[in-house]
Amino acid sequence: MKKILSLALVLVLSLTMVVGCGKKEVAYTVEDGVLTMATNAYFPPYEYYDGTEIVGIDIEIAQAVADKLGLELKIEDMEFDSIIIAVQRGKADVGLAGMTVTEDRLKSVSFSESYATGIQVVIVKEGSGIESLEDLEGKKIGVQLATTGDIYATDEFGSDYVHQYNKGNDAVLALVQGKVDAVIIDNEPAKNFVTANEGLTILPTEYAVEDYAAAINKDNTELLEKFNEALKALIEDGTVQKIIDKYIPAE
Ligand code: ARG
């Protein structure tokens, strides 16, 4: 009888241990005292290189949030399609990359409050004859891999017509070189790319309107709450708008 009892005790104890381990404690940040941000820094004015330094709207917003939380900001530049994986695997705390909130991404990560709006637009060569979305039928379309532009274009025109590039710049370069007929990308980077490259123009049609937010690990509710609290305060006191206005001059 005694034996059975102690056996039961061992069983209960080990069960608690298993359950206890199963509910893995999620650290508030990957590295103590540091907010590690994953991004893809080829997306002006949200994130881009100024010499060797990464600057932009997302960087300044992340810095302002980090300051509020008493954390140091560390930026990790990577391919766009690695950002969500980095957040999921606990390699980064937040993904901030002009990233659109989508149903599909919500299956993998949580999103913070939205801090900006993005619009998918179409860049073509001046005088290309492409004037509307209908004209894109059967044309070669350049996109940045795994972005919403890629997802929409592939859905609508079929993967045979969609050319994926690792960076937005590379898609635009392909357009300049005549390797693709159009590029679908977010409006603010589009404006930057058109200014930087002669002979390009943006179609007046808006392809899709989207919300940008920070991606955070699903299990890290503490960070999500704290990030949101800080972000909301920065939206309310006008800091976020000030940062956006600094990089996007009023037309
Ligand atoms: N808004 C688009 C998306 O979420 C494109 C974002 C690309 N961002 C970047 N930093 N390259 O899919």
Coordinates of N, CA and C and ligand atoms in Angstrom, one line a residue:
M1 N 0.8 -1.2 0.0 CA 0.0 0.0 0.0 C 0.9 1.3 0.0
K2 N 1.9 1.2 0.9 CA 2.8 2.4 1.0 C 3.5 2.6 -0.3
K3 N 3.8 1.5 -0.9 CA 4.5 1.5 -2.2 C 3.7 2.2 -3.3
I4 N 2.4 1.8 -3.3 CA 1.5 2.4 -4.2 C 1.3 3.9 -4.0
L5 N 1.2 4.2 -2.7 CA 1.1 5.7 -2.4 C 2.3 6.5 -2.9
S6 N 3.5 6.0 -2.6 CA 4.7 6.8 -3.0 C 4.8 6.8 -4.5
L7 N 4.3 5.7 -5.1 CA 4.3 5.7 -6.6 C 3.4 6.8 -7.2
A8 N 2.2 6.8 -6.5 CA 1.3 7.9 -6.9 C 1.9 9.2 -6.7
L9 N 2.6 9.4 -5.6 CA 3.2 10.7 -5.3 C 4.2 11.1 -6.4
V10 N 5.0 10.1 -6.7 CA 6.1 10.3 -7.8 C 5.4 10.7 -9.1
L11 N 4.3 10.0 -9.4 CA 3.5 10.3 -10.6 C 3.0 11.7 -10.6
V12 N 2.4 12.1 -9.5 CA 1.8 13.4 -9.4 C 2.9 14.5 -9.6
L13 N 4.0 14.2 -8.8 CA 5.2 15.1 -8.9 C 5.7 15.3 -10.3
S14 N 5.9 14.2 -11.0 CA 6.5 14.3 -12.3 C 5.5 14.9 -13.3
L15 N 4.2 14.7 -13.0 CA 3.2 15.3 -13.9 C 3.3 16.8 -13.7
T16 N 3.4 17.3 -12.5 CA 3.5 18.7 -12.2 C 4.7 19.3 -12.9
M17 N 5.8 18.5 -12.9 CA 7.0 19.0 -13.5 C 6.8 19.2 -15.0
V18 N 6.2 18.1 -15.6 CA 6.0 18.2 -17.0 C 5.1 19.4 -17.4
V19 N 4.0 19.5 -16.7 CA 3.1 20.6 -16.9 C 3.8 21.9 -16.7
G20 N 4.6 22.0 -15.6 CA 5.4 23.2 -15.3 C 6.3 23.5 -16.5
C21 N 7.0 22.5 -17.0 CA 8.0 22.8 -18.1 C 7.2 23.2 -19.4
G22 N 6.1 22.5 -19.6 CA 5.3 22.8 -20.8 C 5.0 24.2 -20.9
K23 N 4.6 24.8 -19.8 CA 4.2 26.2 -19.9 C 5.5 27.1 -19.7
K24 N 6.3 27.0 -20.7 CA 7.6 27.7 -20.7 C 7.5 29.2 -20.4
E25 N 8.3 29.6 -19.4 CA 8.3 31.0 -19.1 C 8.9 31.8 -20.3
V26 N 8.2 32.8 -20.7 CA 8.8 33.6 -21.8 C 9.4 34.9 -21.2
A27 N 10.7 35.0 -21.5 CA 11.4 36.2 -21.0 C 10.8 37.4 -21.7
Y28 N 10.8 38.5 -21.0 CA 10.2 39.8 -21.5 C 10.9 40.3 -22.7
T29 N 12.2 40.3 -22.6 CA 13.0 40.5 -23.9 C 14.0 39.4 -24.0
V30 N 14.5 39.2 -25.3 CA 15.4 38.2 -25.6 C 16.7 38.4 -24.8
E31 N 17.2 39.6 -24.8 CA 18.4 39.9 -24.0 C 18.0 41.0 -23.0
D32 N 18.4 40.7 -21.8 CA 18.1 41.6 -20.6 C 18.4 43.1 -20.9
G33 N 17.4 43.9 -20.7 CA 17.7 45.4 -20.9 C 17.8 45.8 -22.3
V34 N 17.5 44.9 -23.3 CA 17.6 45.3 -24.7 C 16.4 45.0 -25.5
L35 N 16.0 45.9 -26.3 CA 14.8 45.6 -27.2 C 15.5 45.3 -28.6
T36 N 15.4 44.0 -29.0 CA 16.0 43.6 -30.3 C 15.0 43.7 -31.4
M37 N 15.2 44.5 -32.4 CA 14.3 44.8 -33.5 C 14.8 44.2 -34.8
A38 N 14.0 43.3 -35.4 CA 14.3 42.7 -36.7 C 13.7 43.6 -37.7
T39 N 14.5 43.9 -38.8 CA 13.9 44.7 -39.9 C 14.6 44.3 -41.2
N40 N 14.2 45.0 -42.3 CA 14.8 44.8 -43.6 C 15.1 46.2 -44.1
A41 N 16.3 46.7 -44.0 CA 16.6 48.1 -44.1 C 16.8 48.6 -45.5
Y42 N 15.9 48.2 -46.4 CA 15.9 48.7 -47.8 C 14.5 49.2 -48.1
F43 N 14.0 50.0 -47.2 CA 12.6 50.3 -47.3 C 12.4 51.8 -46.9
P44 N 13.0 52.7 -47.6 CA 12.9 54.1 -47.2 C 11.5 54.6 -47.4
P45 N 11.0 55.5 -46.5 CA 11.6 56.1 -45.4 C 11.4 55.4 -44.0
Y46 N 11.0 54.1 -44.1 CA 10.7 53.4 -42.8 C 12.0 52.9 -42.2
E47 N 12.9 52.3 -43.1 CA 14.2 51.9 -42.6 C 15.1 51.8 -43.8
Y48 N 16.3 52.4 -43.7 CA 17.2 52.4 -44.8 C 18.6 52.8 -44.2
Y49 N 19.6 52.6 -45.0 CA 21.0 52.9 -44.6 C 21.3 54.4 -45.0
D50 N 21.8 55.1 -44.0 CA 22.4 56.4 -44.2 C 23.8 56.2 -43.9
G51 N 24.6 55.9 -44.9 CA 26.0 55.5 -44.7 C 26.0 54.1 -44.1
T52 N 26.5 53.9 -42.9 CA 26.5 52.6 -42.3 C 25.4 52.5 -41.2
E53 N 24.7 53.6 -41.0 CA 23.7 53.7 -39.9 C 22.3 53.4 -40.5
I54 N 21.6 52.6 -39.8 CA 20.2 52.4 -40.2 C 19.3 53.4 -39.6
V55 N 18.5 54.1 -40.4 CA 17.7 55.2 -39.9 C 16.3 55.0 -40.5
G56 N 15.3 55.9 -40.0 CA 14.0 55.8 -40.6 C 12.9 55.9 -39.6
I57 N 11.7 55.9 -40.0 CA 10.5 56.1 -39.2 C 10.4 54.9 -38.2
D58 N 10.5 53.7 -38.7 CA 10.4 52.5 -37.7 C 11.5 52.5 -36.7
I59 N 12.7 53.0 -37.1 CA 13.8 53.0 -36.1 C 13.5 54.0 -35.0
E60 N 13.0 55.2 -35.4 CA 12.8 56.2 -34.4 C 11.6 55.9 -33.5
I61 N 10.6 55.2 -34.1 CA 9.5 54.7 -33.2 C 9.9 53.7 -32.3
A62 N 10.7 52.7 -32.7 CA 11.2 51.7 -31.9 C 12.1 52.3 -30.8
Q63 N 12.9 53.3 -31.2 CA 13.8 53.9 -30.2 C 13.0 54.6 -29.1
A64 N 11.9 55.3 -29.5 CA 11.0 56.0 -28.6 C 10.3 55.0 -27.6
V65 N 9.9 53.9 -28.2 CA 9.3 52.9 -27.3 C 10.3 52.3 -26.3
A66 N 11.5 52.0 -26.9 CA 12.6 51.5 -26.0 C 12.9 52.4 -24.9
D67 N 13.0 53.7 -25.2 CA 13.3 54.7 -24.2 C 12.2 54.7 -23.1
K68 N 11.0 54.6 -23.5 CA 9.9 54.6 -22.5 C 10.0 53.4 -21.6
L69 N 10.4 52.3 -22.2 CA 10.5 51.0 -21.4 C 11.8 50.9 -20.7
G70 N 12.7 51.8 -20.9 CA 14.0 51.8 -20.3 C 14.9 50.7 -20.9
L71 N 14.7 50.4 -22.1 CA 15.5 49.4 -22.8 C 16.5 50.1 -23.8
E72 N 17.5 49.4 -24.2 CA 18.4 49.8 -25.2 C 18.0 49.2 -26.5
L73 N 18.0 49.9 -27.6 CA 17.5 49.4 -28.9 C 18.7 48.8 -29.7
K74 N 18.4 47.5 -30.1 CA 19.4 46.9 -31.0 C 18.7 46.5 -32.3
I75 N 19.3 46.8 -33.4 CA 18.7 46.6 -34.7 C 19.4 45.4 -35.4
E76 N 18.6 44.5 -35.9 CA 19.1 43.4 -36.7 C 18.5 43.5 -38.1
D77 N 19.4 43.7 -39.1 CA 18.9 43.8 -40.5 C 18.9 42.4 -41.1
M78 N 17.8 42.0 -41.7 CA 17.7 40.7 -42.3 C 16.8 40.7 -43.5
E79 N 16.7 39.6 -44.2 CA 15.7 39.5 -45.3 C 14.3 39.7 -44.8
F80 N 13.5 40.3 -45.6 CA 12.1 40.6 -45.1 C 11.4 39.3 -44.6
D81 N 11.6 38.2 -45.4 CA 10.9 37.0 -45.0 C 11.5 36.2 -43.9
S82 N 12.6 36.7 -43.3 CA 13.1 36.1 -42.0 C 12.6 36.8 -40.8
I83 N 12.0 38.0 -40.9 CA 11.6 38.8 -39.7 C 10.6 38.0 -38.8
I84 N 9.6 37.5 -39.4 CA 8.5 36.8 -38.6 C 9.1 35.6 -38.0
I85 N 10.0 34.9 -38.7 CA 10.6 33.7 -38.1 C 11.5 34.1 -36.9
A86 N 12.3 35.2 -37.1 CA 13.1 35.6 -36.0 C 12.3 35.9 -34.7
V87 N 11.1 36.5 -34.9 CA 10.3 36.9 -33.8 C 9.7 35.6 -33.2
Q88 N 9.3 34.7 -34.1 CA 8.7 33.4 -33.6 C 9.7 32.6 -32.8
R89 N 11.0 32.6 -33.3 CA 12.0 31.8 -32.6 C 12.7 32.4 -31.5
G90 N 12.3 33.7 -31.1 CA 12.9 34.3 -30.0 C 14.3 34.8 -30.3
K91 N 14.6 35.2 -31.6 CA 15.8 35.8 -32.0 C 15.7 37.3 -31.9
A92 N 14.5 37.8 -32.0 CA 14.2 39.2 -32.0 C 13.0 39.4 -31.1
D93 N 12.9 40.6 -30.5 CA 11.7 40.9 -29.7 C 10.5 41.4 -30.6
V94 N 10.9 42.3 -31.5 CA 9.9 42.9 -32.4 C 10.3 42.9 -33.8
G95 N 9.4 42.8 -34.7 CA 9.7 42.9 -36.1 C 9.0 44.3 -36.5
L96 N 9.8 45.2 -36.9 CA 9.3 46.5 -37.3 C 9.9 46.8 -38.7
A97 N 9.0 46.8 -39.7 CA 9.5 46.8 -41.1 C 8.5 47.3 -42.1
G98 N 7.7 48.3 -41.7 CA 6.6 48.7 -42.5 C 5.8 47.5 -42.8
M99 N 5.6 46.7 -41.7 CA 5.0 45.4 -41.9 C 3.5 45.5 -41.8
T100 N 2.8 45.0 -42.8 CA 1.3 45.0 -42.9 C 0.7 43.9 -42.0
V101 N -0.3 44.3 -41.3 CA -1.0 43.3 -40.5 C -1.9 42.5 -41.5
T102 N -1.7 41.2 -41.5 CA -2.5 40.3 -42.4 C -3.1 39.2 -41.5
E103 N -4.2 38.6 -42.0 CA -4.8 37.5 -41.3 C -3.8 36.3 -41.2
D104 N -3.1 36.1 -42.3 CA -2.2 35.0 -42.4 C -1.0 35.2 -41.4
R105 N -0.5 36.4 -41.3 CA 0.7 36.6 -40.4 C 0.2 36.5 -38.9
L106 N -1.1 36.9 -38.7 CA -1.6 36.8 -37.3 C -1.6 35.3 -36.8
K107 N -1.5 34.4 -37.7 CA -1.5 33.0 -37.3 C -0.1 32.7 -36.7
S108 N 0.9 33.5 -37.1 CA 2.3 33.2 -36.6 C 2.7 34.2 -35.5
V109 N 2.3 35.4 -35.5 CA 2.7 36.4 -34.5 C 1.6 37.3 -34.1
S110 N 1.8 38.0 -33.0 CA 0.8 39.0 -32.6 C 1.3 40.3 -33.2
F111 N 0.3 41.2 -33.4 CA 0.7 42.6 -33.9 C 0.3 43.6 -32.9
S112 N 1.1 44.6 -32.7 CA 0.9 45.8 -31.9 C -0.2 46.6 -32.5
E113 N -0.6 47.7 -31.8 CA -1.5 48.7 -32.4 C -0.8 49.2 -33.7
S114 N -1.6 49.6 -34.6 CA -1.1 50.1 -35.8 C -0.6 51.5 -35.6
Y115 N 0.6 51.9 -36.3 CA 1.2 53.2 -36.1 C 1.2 54.0 -37.4
A116 N 0.9 53.3 -38.5 CA 0.9 54.0 -39.8 C 0.1 53.2 -40.9
T117 N -0.2 53.9 -41.9 CA -1.0 53.3 -43.0 C -0.1 53.2 -44.2
G118 N -0.2 52.1 -44.9 CA 0.6 51.9 -46.2 C -0.4 51.7 -47.3
I119 N 0.0 52.0 -48.5 CA -0.8 51.8 -49.7 C 0.1 51.1 -50.7
Q120 N -0.5 50.0 -51.2 CA 0.3 49.3 -52.3 C 0.0 50.1 -53.6
V121 N 1.1 50.4 -54.3 CA 1.0 51.1 -55.6 C 1.8 50.4 -56.7
V122 N 1.6 50.9 -57.9 CA 2.3 50.3 -59.0 C 3.2 51.3 -59.6
I123 N 4.5 50.9 -59.8 CA 5.5 51.7 -60.4 C 5.7 51.2 -61.9
V124 N 5.7 52.1 -62.8 CA 6.0 51.6 -64.2 C 6.9 52.6 -64.8
K125 N 7.4 52.3 -66.0 CA 8.3 53.3 -66.7 C 7.4 54.3 -67.4
E126 N 7.9 55.5 -67.4 CA 7.1 56.6 -68.1 C 6.9 56.2 -69.5
G127 N 5.7 56.4 -70.0 CA 5.3 56.1 -71.4 C 5.3 54.6 -71.7
S128 N 5.0 53.8 -70.7 CA 5.0 52.4 -70.9 C 3.7 51.9 -71.5
G129 N 2.7 52.8 -71.4 CA 1.4 52.3 -71.9 C 0.5 51.6 -70.9
I130 N 1.2 51.3 -69.7 CA 0.4 50.7 -68.6 C -0.2 51.8 -67.8
E131 N -1.5 51.9 -67.8 CA -2.2 53.0 -67.2 C -3.1 52.6 -66.1
S132 N -3.5 51.3 -66.1 CA -4.4 50.9 -65.0 C -4.0 49.5 -64.6
L133 N -4.7 49.0 -63.6 CA -4.4 47.6 -63.1 C -4.7 46.6 -64.1
E134 N -5.8 46.8 -64.9 CA -6.1 45.9 -66.0 C -5.0 45.7 -67.0
D135 N -4.3 46.8 -67.2 CA -3.2 46.7 -68.2 C -2.0 45.8 -67.7
L136 N -2.1 45.4 -66.4 CA -1.0 44.6 -65.9 C -1.2 43.1 -66.3
E137 N -2.3 42.8 -66.7 CA -2.6 41.4 -67.2 C -1.6 41.0 -68.2
G138 N -1.0 39.8 -67.9 CA 0.0 39.3 -68.8 C 1.4 40.0 -68.8
K139 N 1.5 40.9 -67.9 CA 2.8 41.6 -67.9 C 3.7 41.0 -66.8
K140 N 5.0 41.3 -66.8 CA 5.9 40.8 -65.8 C 5.9 41.8 -64.6
I141 N 5.6 41.3 -63.4 CA 5.5 42.2 -62.3 C 6.6 41.9 -61.3
G142 N 7.3 42.9 -60.9 CA 8.4 42.7 -59.9 C 7.9 43.0 -58.5
V143 N 8.3 42.3 -57.5 CA 7.8 42.5 -56.1 C 9.0 42.1 -55.2
Q144 N 8.9 42.6 -53.9 CA 9.8 42.1 -52.9 C 9.2 40.8 -52.3
L145 N 10.1 39.8 -52.3 CA 9.7 38.4 -51.8 C 8.9 38.5 -50.5
A146 N 7.8 37.8 -50.5 CA 7.0 37.6 -49.2 C 6.3 38.8 -48.7
T147 N 6.3 39.9 -49.5 CA 5.6 41.1 -49.0 C 4.1 41.0 -49.5
T148 N 3.3 41.9 -49.0 CA 1.9 41.8 -49.4 C 1.8 42.1 -50.9
G149 N 2.6 42.9 -51.5 CA 2.7 43.2 -52.9 C 2.8 41.8 -53.7
D150 N 3.7 41.0 -53.2 CA 4.0 39.7 -53.7 C 2.7 38.8 -53.6
I151 N 2.1 38.8 -52.4 CA 1.0 38.0 -52.2 C -0.2 38.4 -53.1
Y152 N -0.5 39.7 -53.2 CA -1.6 40.1 -54.0 C -1.3 39.8 -55.5
A153 N -0.1 40.2 -55.9 CA 0.2 40.0 -57.4 C 0.1 38.5 -57.7
T154 N 0.6 37.7 -56.9 CA 0.6 36.2 -57.2 C -0.8 35.7 -57.2
D155 N -1.6 36.2 -56.3 CA -3.0 35.8 -56.2 C -3.7 36.2 -57.5
E156 N -3.5 37.4 -57.9 CA -4.3 38.0 -59.0 C -3.8 37.7 -60.4
F157 N -2.5 37.6 -60.5 CA -1.9 37.5 -61.9 C -1.3 36.1 -62.1
G158 N -1.0 35.4 -61.0 CA -0.4 34.0 -61.1 C 1.1 34.1 -61.0
S159 N 1.7 33.1 -60.4 CA 3.1 33.2 -60.0 C 4.0 33.3 -61.3
D160 N 3.5 32.8 -62.4 CA 4.3 32.8 -63.7 C 4.7 34.3 -64.0
Y161 N 3.8 35.2 -63.6 CA 4.0 36.6 -64.0 C 4.7 37.4 -63.0
V162 N 4.9 36.8 -61.8 CA 5.5 37.6 -60.7 C 7.0 37.2 -60.5
H163 N 7.8 38.2 -60.5 CA 9.2 38.1 -60.3 C 9.6 38.6 -58.9
Q164 N 10.1 37.7 -58.0 CA 10.3 38.0 -56.7 C 11.8 38.4 -56.5
Y165 N 12.0 39.5 -55.8 CA 13.4 40.0 -55.5 C 13.5 40.1 -53.9
N166 N 14.8 39.9 -53.5 CA 15.0 39.9 -52.0 C 14.8 41.3 -51.5
K167 N 15.1 42.3 -52.3 CA 14.9 43.7 -51.8 C 14.1 44.5 -52.8
G168 N 13.3 45.5 -52.2 CA 12.5 46.4 -53.0 C 13.4 47.0 -54.1
N169 N 14.6 47.5 -53.7 CA 15.5 48.2 -54.6 C 15.8 47.3 -55.9
D170 N 15.9 46.0 -55.6 CA 16.3 45.1 -56.7 C 15.1 45.0 -57.7
A171 N 13.9 45.0 -57.2 CA 12.7 44.9 -58.0 C 12.7 46.2 -58.9
V172 N 13.0 47.3 -58.3 CA 12.9 48.6 -59.0 C 14.1 48.6 -60.1
L173 N 15.2 48.1 -59.7 CA 16.3 48.0 -60.6 C 15.9 47.2 -61.9
A174 N 15.3 46.1 -61.6 CA 14.8 45.2 -62.7 C 13.8 46.0 -63.6
L175 N 13.0 46.8 -63.0 CA 12.1 47.6 -63.8 C 12.9 48.6 -64.7
V176 N 13.9 49.3 -64.1 CA 14.7 50.2 -64.8 C 15.4 49.5 -66.0
Q177 N 15.9 48.3 -65.7 CA 16.6 47.5 -66.8 C 15.7 46.8 -67.8
G178 N 14.4 47.0 -67.6 CA 13.4 46.4 -68.5 C 13.2 44.9 -68.3
K179 N 13.6 44.4 -67.2 CA 13.4 42.9 -66.9 C 12.0 42.6 -66.5
V180 N 11.4 43.6 -65.9 CA 9.9 43.5 -65.5 C 9.2 44.8 -66.0
D181 N 7.9 44.7 -66.1 CA 7.1 45.8 -66.7 C 6.6 46.7 -65.6
A182 N 6.5 46.2 -64.4 CA 5.9 47.0 -63.3 C 6.4 46.5 -62.0
V183 N 6.3 47.3 -60.9 CA 6.7 46.9 -59.6 C 5.5 47.2 -58.7
I184 N 5.0 46.3 -57.9 CA 4.0 46.6 -56.9 C 4.7 46.6 -55.5
I185 N 4.6 47.8 -54.9 CA 5.3 48.0 -53.6 C 4.5 49.1 -52.8
D186 N 4.9 49.3 -51.6 CA 4.3 50.3 -50.7 C 4.6 51.8 -51.2
N187 N 3.6 52.7 -51.0 CA 3.7 54.0 -51.6 C 4.8 54.8 -51.2
E188 N 5.2 54.9 -49.9 CA 6.3 55.8 -49.6 C 7.7 55.3 -50.1
P189 N 8.0 54.0 -50.0 CA 9.2 53.5 -50.6 C 9.1 53.8 -52.1
A190 N 7.9 53.6 -52.7 CA 7.8 53.8 -54.2 C 8.2 55.2 -54.5
K191 N 7.7 56.2 -53.8 CA 8.0 57.6 -54.0 C 9.6 57.8 -54.0
N192 N 10.2 57.2 -53.0 CA 11.6 57.3 -52.8 C 12.3 56.7 -54.0
F193 N 11.9 55.5 -54.5 CA 12.5 54.8 -55.6 C 12.4 55.6 -56.9
V194 N 11.2 56.2 -57.0 CA 10.9 57.0 -58.3 C 11.8 58.3 -58.3
T195 N 12.0 58.9 -57.1 CA 12.8 60.0 -57.1 C 14.3 59.7 -57.4
A196 N 14.7 58.5 -56.9 CA 16.1 58.1 -57.1 C 16.4 57.6 -58.5
N197 N 15.4 57.2 -59.2 CA 15.6 56.6 -60.6 C 14.8 57.4 -61.6
E198 N 15.5 57.9 -62.6 CA 14.8 58.7 -63.6 C 13.9 57.8 -64.5
G199 N 12.8 58.4 -65.0 CA 12.0 57.7 -66.0 C 11.0 56.8 -65.4
L200 N 10.7 56.8 -64.1 CA 9.7 56.0 -63.5 C 8.6 56.8 -63.0
T201 N 7.4 56.2 -62.9 CA 6.2 56.9 -62.5 C 5.3 56.0 -61.7
I202 N 4.5 56.5 -60.8 CA 3.6 55.7 -60.0 C 2.2 55.9 -60.6
L203 N 1.5 54.8 -60.8 CA 0.1 54.9 -61.3 C -0.8 55.5 -60.3
P204 N -1.8 56.3 -60.7 CA -2.6 57.0 -59.7 C -3.6 56.0 -59.0
T205 N -3.7 54.8 -59.4 CA -4.6 53.8 -58.8 C -4.0 53.2 -57.5
E206 N -4.7 53.2 -56.4 CA -4.2 52.6 -55.2 C -4.6 51.1 -55.3
Y207 N -3.7 50.3 -55.0 CA -3.9 48.8 -55.2 C -4.5 48.2 -53.9
A208 N -4.0 48.7 -52.7 CA -4.6 48.2 -51.5 C -4.2 49.1 -50.4
V209 N -5.0 49.3 -49.4 CA -4.7 50.2 -48.2 C -4.5 49.3 -47.0
E210 N -3.4 49.5 -46.3 CA -3.0 48.5 -45.2 C -2.6 49.2 -43.9
D211 N -2.6 48.5 -42.9 CA -2.1 49.0 -41.6 C -0.7 48.4 -41.3
Y212 N 0.2 49.3 -40.8 CA 1.5 48.8 -40.4 C 1.5 48.6 -38.9
A213 N 2.1 47.6 -38.4 CA 2.3 47.4 -37.0 C 3.5 46.6 -36.7
A214 N 3.8 46.5 -35.4 CA 5.0 45.7 -35.0 C 4.6 44.3 -34.7
A215 N 5.4 43.3 -35.2 CA 5.2 41.9 -34.9 C 5.9 41.5 -33.6
I216 N 5.1 40.8 -32.8 CA 5.7 40.4 -31.5 C 5.3 38.9 -31.3
N217 N 6.2 38.2 -30.6 CA 6.0 36.7 -30.3 C 4.6 36.5 -29.7
K218 N 3.9 35.5 -30.2 CA 2.6 35.2 -29.6 C 2.5 35.0 -28.1
D219 N 3.6 34.3 -27.6 CA 3.7 33.9 -26.2 C 4.1 35.1 -25.3
N220 N 4.6 36.1 -25.9 CA 5.1 37.2 -25.1 C 4.1 38.3 -24.9
T221 N 3.1 38.0 -24.1 CA 2.0 39.0 -23.9 C 2.5 40.2 -23.1
E222 N 3.5 39.9 -22.2 CA 4.0 41.0 -21.4 C 4.6 42.1 -22.3
L223 N 5.4 41.7 -23.3 CA 6.0 42.7 -24.2 C 4.9 43.3 -25.0
L224 N 4.0 42.5 -25.5 CA 2.9 43.1 -26.3 C 2.2 44.2 -25.6
E225 N 1.9 43.9 -24.3 CA 1.2 44.9 -23.5 C 2.0 46.2 -23.3
K226 N 3.3 46.0 -22.9 CA 4.1 47.1 -22.6 C 4.4 47.9 -23.8
F227 N 4.7 47.2 -25.0 CA 4.9 47.9 -26.2 C 3.7 48.7 -26.6
N228 N 2.5 48.1 -26.5 CA 1.3 48.9 -26.9 C 1.1 50.1 -26.0
E229 N 1.3 49.9 -24.7 CA 1.1 51.0 -23.8 C 2.0 52.2 -24.2
A230 N 3.3 51.9 -24.4 CA 4.3 52.9 -24.8 C 3.9 53.5 -26.1
L231 N 3.5 52.7 -27.1 CA 3.2 53.2 -28.4 C 2.0 54.1 -28.4
K232 N 1.0 53.6 -27.6 CA -0.3 54.5 -27.5 C 0.0 55.8 -27.0
A233 N 0.9 55.9 -25.9 CA 1.3 57.2 -25.3 C 2.0 58.0 -26.4
L234 N 2.8 57.4 -27.2 CA 3.6 58.1 -28.2 C 2.7 58.6 -29.3
I235 N 1.6 57.9 -29.6 CA 0.7 58.3 -30.6 C -0.1 59.5 -30.1
E236 N -0.6 59.3 -28.8 CA -1.4 60.4 -28.2 C -0.7 61.7 -28.0
D237 N 0.6 61.6 -27.6 CA 1.3 62.9 -27.4 C 1.9 63.5 -28.7
G238 N 1.6 62.9 -29.8 CA 2.1 63.4 -31.1 C 3.5 63.0 -31.5
T239 N 4.2 62.2 -30.7 CA 5.5 61.9 -31.1 C 5.6 61.1 -32.4
V240 N 4.7 60.1 -32.5 CA 4.7 59.3 -33.7 C 4.4 60.2 -35.0
Q241 N 3.5 61.1 -34.9 CA 3.2 61.9 -36.1 C 4.4 62.8 -36.4
K242 N 5.1 63.3 -35.3 CA 6.3 64.1 -35.5 C 7.3 63.3 -36.3
I243 N 7.5 62.1 -35.9 CA 8.5 61.2 -36.5 C 8.1 61.0 -38.0
I244 N 6.9 60.7 -38.3 CA 6.4 60.5 -39.6 C 6.6 61.7 -40.5
D245 N 6.2 62.9 -39.9 CA 6.4 64.2 -40.7 C 7.8 64.5 -41.0
K246 N 8.7 64.1 -40.1 CA 10.1 64.3 -40.4 C 10.6 63.6 -41.6
Y247 N 10.1 62.4 -41.9 CA 10.5 61.6 -43.0 C 9.6 61.7 -44.2
I248 N 8.3 62.1 -44.0 CA 7.4 62.2 -45.1 C 6.9 63.7 -45.2
P249 N 7.6 64.5 -46.0 CA 7.2 65.9 -46.1 C 5.8 66.0 -46.6
A250 N 5.0 66.9 -46.1 CA 3.6 67.1 -46.6 C 3.6 67.6 -48.1
E251 N 2.7 67.1 -48.8 CA 2.7 67.4 -50.3 C 2.1 68.7 -50.6
Ligands
ARG1 N1 4.0 46.4 -46.2 C1 4.6 45.3 -47.0 C2 4.4 44.0 -46.2 O1 4.2 44.0 -45.0 C3 6.0 45.4 -47.3 C4 7.0 45.6 -46.2 C5 8.4 45.5 -46.6 N2 9.3 46.0 -45.6 C6 10.6 46.1 -45.6 N3 11.2 46.6 -44.6 N4 11.3 45.7 -46.7 O2 4.4 42.9 -46.7

